[in-house]
Amino acid sequence: MKLVKLLMVVGTLAAASFASSVEARGTHYGTGGDDIIIGGTGTDIIYGYDGNDRLYGGTGADVIYGGNGNDKLYGETAADTLFGGNGNDYLDGGTAGDSYYGGAGYDICKNITGTPYFNSCESF
């Protein structure tokens, strides 16, 4: 596995053909491998795609899509929206009123206090 670490990217990251680790802000696209994507300051939109991904929203009201695979989604601060997708996913919105959409598979949703919406979470 080849890991890539980018300290800051502004804008959009194109998907790559290898697993990657990316820290950026804006819109982020994972790969078919196991990705680690860390959002930056402000609002991020993160797509994990295939693989068993770890996706972190960072600060700001983020939207995170796990995709296929057993993913771990962390909204962190602000009111985030987390979509687990297919697979057995772990969704943790963090410290604000987050929205959870588990999807197909056995999904665990954490920190749901003050959550305006959660769906398809089998464990809390």
PDB file of C-alpha atoms in Angstrom:
ATOM      1  CA  MET A   1       0.000   0.000   0.000  1.00  0.00           C
ATOM      2  CA  LYS A   2       1.268   3.455  -0.884  1.00  0.00           C
ATOM      3  CA  LEU A   3       0.276   6.339   1.424  1.00  0.00           C
ATOM      4  CA  VAL A   4       0.203   9.945   0.340  1.00  0.00           C
ATOM      5  CA  LYS A   5       0.027  12.828   2.819  1.00  0.00           C
ATOM      6  CA  LEU A   6      -0.929  16.289   1.606  1.00  0.00           C
ATOM      7  CA  LEU A   7      -0.796  19.022   4.199  1.00  0.00           C
ATOM      8  CA  MET A   8      -3.291  21.389   2.573  1.00  0.00           C
ATOM      9  CA  VAL A   9      -5.261  21.288  -0.658  1.00  0.00           C
ATOM     10  CA  VAL A  10      -7.812  23.938  -1.508  1.00  0.00           C
ATOM     11  CA  GLY A  11     -10.491  22.849  -3.954  1.00  0.00           C
ATOM     12  CA  THR A  12     -11.145  19.357  -5.263  1.00  0.00           C
ATOM     13  CA  LEU A  13      -8.979  16.241  -5.087  1.00  0.00           C
ATOM     14  CA  ALA A  14      -9.314  13.692  -7.884  1.00  0.00           C
ATOM     15  CA  ALA A  15      -9.601  10.009  -7.029  1.00  0.00           C
ATOM     16  CA  ALA A  16      -6.400   7.999  -7.308  1.00  0.00           C
ATOM     17  CA  SER A  17      -5.776   4.346  -8.129  1.00  0.00           C
ATOM     18  CA  PHE A  18      -4.072   3.580  -4.797  1.00  0.00           C
ATOM     19  CA  ALA A  19      -4.993   3.792  -1.133  1.00  0.00           C
ATOM     20  CA  SER A  20      -4.191   7.160   0.328  1.00  0.00           C
ATOM     21  CA  SER A  21      -4.077   9.384   3.363  1.00  0.00           C
ATOM     22  CA  VAL A  22      -5.142  12.952   2.663  1.00  0.00           C
ATOM     23  CA  GLU A  23      -5.574  16.023   4.841  1.00  0.00           C
ATOM     24  CA  ALA A  24      -7.321  18.816   2.983  1.00  0.00           C
ATOM     25  CA  ARG A  25     -10.346  21.117   2.870  1.00  0.00           C
ATOM     26  CA  GLY A  26     -13.170  21.452   0.361  1.00  0.00           C
ATOM     27  CA  THR A  27     -14.407  18.398  -1.554  1.00  0.00           C
ATOM     28  CA  HIS A  28     -12.446  15.150  -1.207  1.00  0.00           C
ATOM     29  CA  TYR A  29     -12.708  11.880  -3.106  1.00  0.00           C
ATOM     30  CA  GLY A  30     -11.345   8.583  -1.841  1.00  0.00           C
ATOM     31  CA  THR A  31     -10.209   5.615  -3.901  1.00  0.00           C
ATOM     32  CA  GLY A  32     -11.050   1.956  -4.330  1.00  0.00           C
ATOM     33  CA  GLY A  33      -8.628   1.213  -1.481  1.00  0.00           C
ATOM     34  CA  ASP A  34      -8.632   1.883   2.263  1.00  0.00           C
ATOM     35  CA  ASP A  35      -8.417   5.670   2.611  1.00  0.00           C
ATOM     36  CA  ILE A  36      -7.815   8.095   5.457  1.00  0.00           C
ATOM     37  CA  ILE A  37      -9.197  11.542   4.642  1.00  0.00           C
ATOM     38  CA  ILE A  38      -8.986  14.393   7.151  1.00  0.00           C
ATOM     39  CA  GLY A  39     -11.024  17.496   6.418  1.00  0.00           C
ATOM     40  CA  GLY A  40      -9.719  20.919   7.288  1.00  0.00           C
ATOM     41  CA  THR A  41     -11.267  24.118   8.551  1.00  0.00           C
ATOM     42  CA  GLY A  42     -14.657  25.094   7.189  1.00  0.00           C
ATOM     43  CA  THR A  43     -17.225  22.898   5.495  1.00  0.00           C
ATOM     44  CA  ASP A  44     -15.969  19.725   3.804  1.00  0.00           C
ATOM     45  CA  ILE A  45     -17.685  17.186   1.552  1.00  0.00           C
ATOM     46  CA  ILE A  46     -15.920  13.823   1.742  1.00  0.00           C
ATOM     47  CA  TYR A  47     -16.560  10.712  -0.379  1.00  0.00           C
ATOM     48  CA  GLY A  48     -14.889   7.501   0.785  1.00  0.00           C
ATOM     49  CA  TYR A  49     -15.996   5.248  -2.105  1.00  0.00           C
ATOM     50  CA  ASP A  50     -14.866   1.604  -1.883  1.00  0.00           C
ATOM     51  CA  GLY A  51     -12.589   0.161   0.779  1.00  0.00           C
ATOM     52  CA  ASN A  52     -12.594   0.346   4.568  1.00  0.00           C
ATOM     53  CA  ASP A  53     -12.115   4.077   5.013  1.00  0.00           C
ATOM     54  CA  ARG A  54     -11.506   6.403   7.953  1.00  0.00           C
ATOM     55  CA  LEU A  55     -13.033   9.809   7.212  1.00  0.00           C
ATOM     56  CA  TYR A  56     -12.692  12.850   9.496  1.00  0.00           C
ATOM     57  CA  GLY A  57     -14.658  16.047   8.912  1.00  0.00           C
ATOM     58  CA  GLY A  58     -12.530  18.440  10.954  1.00  0.00           C
ATOM     59  CA  THR A  59     -14.076  21.765  11.938  1.00  0.00           C
ATOM     60  CA  GLY A  60     -17.146  23.049  10.128  1.00  0.00           C
ATOM     61  CA  ALA A  61     -20.495  21.526   9.185  1.00  0.00           C
ATOM     62  CA  ASP A  62     -19.319  18.610   7.041  1.00  0.00           C
ATOM     63  CA  VAL A  63     -21.070  16.051   4.823  1.00  0.00           C
ATOM     64  CA  ILE A  64     -19.355  12.645   4.810  1.00  0.00           C
ATOM     65  CA  TYR A  65     -20.223   9.656   2.588  1.00  0.00           C
ATOM     66  CA  GLY A  66     -18.654   6.319   3.516  1.00  0.00           C
ATOM     67  CA  GLY A  67     -19.586   4.363   0.368  1.00  0.00           C
ATOM     68  CA  ASN A  68     -18.965   0.609   0.096  1.00  0.00           C
ATOM     69  CA  GLY A  69     -16.915  -1.103   2.793  1.00  0.00           C
ATOM     70  CA  ASN A  70     -16.721  -1.065   6.581  1.00  0.00           C
ATOM     71  CA  ASP A  71     -16.052   2.616   7.174  1.00  0.00           C
ATOM     72  CA  LYS A  72     -15.442   4.849  10.185  1.00  0.00           C
ATOM     73  CA  LEU A  73     -16.864   8.369   9.877  1.00  0.00           C
ATOM     74  CA  TYR A  74     -16.038  11.117  12.370  1.00  0.00           C
ATOM     75  CA  GLY A  75     -17.832  14.448  12.027  1.00  0.00           C
ATOM     76  CA  GLU A  76     -15.866  16.066  14.866  1.00  0.00           C
ATOM     77  CA  THR A  77     -17.048  19.660  15.565  1.00  0.00           C
ATOM     78  CA  ALA A  78     -20.155  21.483  14.206  1.00  0.00           C
ATOM     79  CA  ALA A  79     -23.406  19.929  12.938  1.00  0.00           C
ATOM     80  CA  ASP A  80     -22.357  17.240  10.452  1.00  0.00           C
ATOM     81  CA  THR A  81     -24.273  14.862   8.176  1.00  0.00           C
ATOM     82  CA  LEU A  82     -22.905  11.305   8.005  1.00  0.00           C
ATOM     83  CA  PHE A  83     -23.918   8.680   5.418  1.00  0.00           C
ATOM     84  CA  GLY A  84     -22.488   5.227   6.155  1.00  0.00           C
ATOM     85  CA  GLY A  85     -23.419   3.525   2.862  1.00  0.00           C
ATOM     86  CA  ASN A  86     -23.055  -0.230   2.298  1.00  0.00           C
ATOM     87  CA  GLY A  87     -21.146  -2.202   4.912  1.00  0.00           C
ATOM     88  CA  ASN A  88     -20.828  -2.295   8.695  1.00  0.00           C
ATOM     89  CA  ASP A  89     -20.019   1.298   9.557  1.00  0.00           C
ATOM     90  CA  TYR A  90     -19.141   3.335  12.643  1.00  0.00           C
ATOM     91  CA  LEU A  91     -20.559   6.878  12.661  1.00  0.00           C
ATOM     92  CA  ASP A  92     -19.526   9.419  15.301  1.00  0.00           C
ATOM     93  CA  GLY A  93     -20.791  12.934  14.671  1.00  0.00           C
ATOM     94  CA  GLY A  94     -18.849  14.537  17.489  1.00  0.00           C
ATOM     95  CA  THR A  95     -19.929  17.410  19.677  1.00  0.00           C
ATOM     96  CA  ALA A  96     -22.885  19.014  17.838  1.00  0.00           C
ATOM     97  CA  GLY A  97     -26.387  18.049  16.649  1.00  0.00           C
ATOM     98  CA  ASP A  98     -25.495  15.734  13.771  1.00  0.00           C
ATOM     99  CA  SER A  99     -27.609  13.745  11.288  1.00  0.00           C
ATOM    100  CA  TYR A 100     -26.898  10.027  10.818  1.00  0.00           C
ATOM    101  CA  TYR A 101     -27.871   7.790   7.896  1.00  0.00           C
ATOM    102  CA  GLY A 102     -26.420   4.337   8.512  1.00  0.00           C
ATOM    103  CA  GLY A 103     -27.340   2.573   5.258  1.00  0.00           C
ATOM    104  CA  ALA A 104     -27.130  -1.156   4.499  1.00  0.00           C
ATOM    105  CA  GLY A 105     -25.240  -3.300   7.009  1.00  0.00           C
ATOM    106  CA  TYR A 106     -24.833  -3.213  10.791  1.00  0.00           C
ATOM    107  CA  ASP A 107     -24.083   0.393  11.727  1.00  0.00           C
ATOM    108  CA  ILE A 108     -23.040   1.872  15.065  1.00  0.00           C
ATOM    109  CA  CYS A 109     -23.911   5.532  15.721  1.00  0.00           C
ATOM    110  CA  LYS A 110     -22.254   7.403  18.611  1.00  0.00           C
ATOM    111  CA  ASN A 111     -22.827  10.818  20.226  1.00  0.00           C
ATOM    112  CA  ILE A 112     -26.469  11.024  19.154  1.00  0.00           C
ATOM    113  CA  THR A 113     -27.514  13.403  21.959  1.00  0.00           C
ATOM    114  CA  GLY A 114     -29.144  16.443  20.365  1.00  0.00           C
ATOM    115  CA  THR A 115     -29.246  14.684  17.000  1.00  0.00           C
ATOM    116  CA  PRO A 116     -32.043  15.969  14.762  1.00  0.00           C
ATOM    117  CA  TYR A 117     -32.140  12.799  12.633  1.00  0.00           C
ATOM    118  CA  PHE A 118     -30.758   9.276  12.606  1.00  0.00           C
ATOM    119  CA  ASN A 119     -31.782   6.345  10.430  1.00  0.00           C
ATOM    120  CA  SER A 120     -30.590   2.748   9.968  1.00  0.00           C
ATOM    121  CA  CYS A 121     -28.400   2.669  13.074  1.00  0.00           C
ATOM    122  CA  GLU A 122     -28.479  -0.751  14.741  1.00  0.00           C
ATOM    123  CA  SER A 123     -26.467   0.239  17.816  1.00  0.00           C
ATOM    124  CA  PHE A 124     -26.020   3.506  19.725  1.00  0.00           C
TER     125      PHE A 124
END
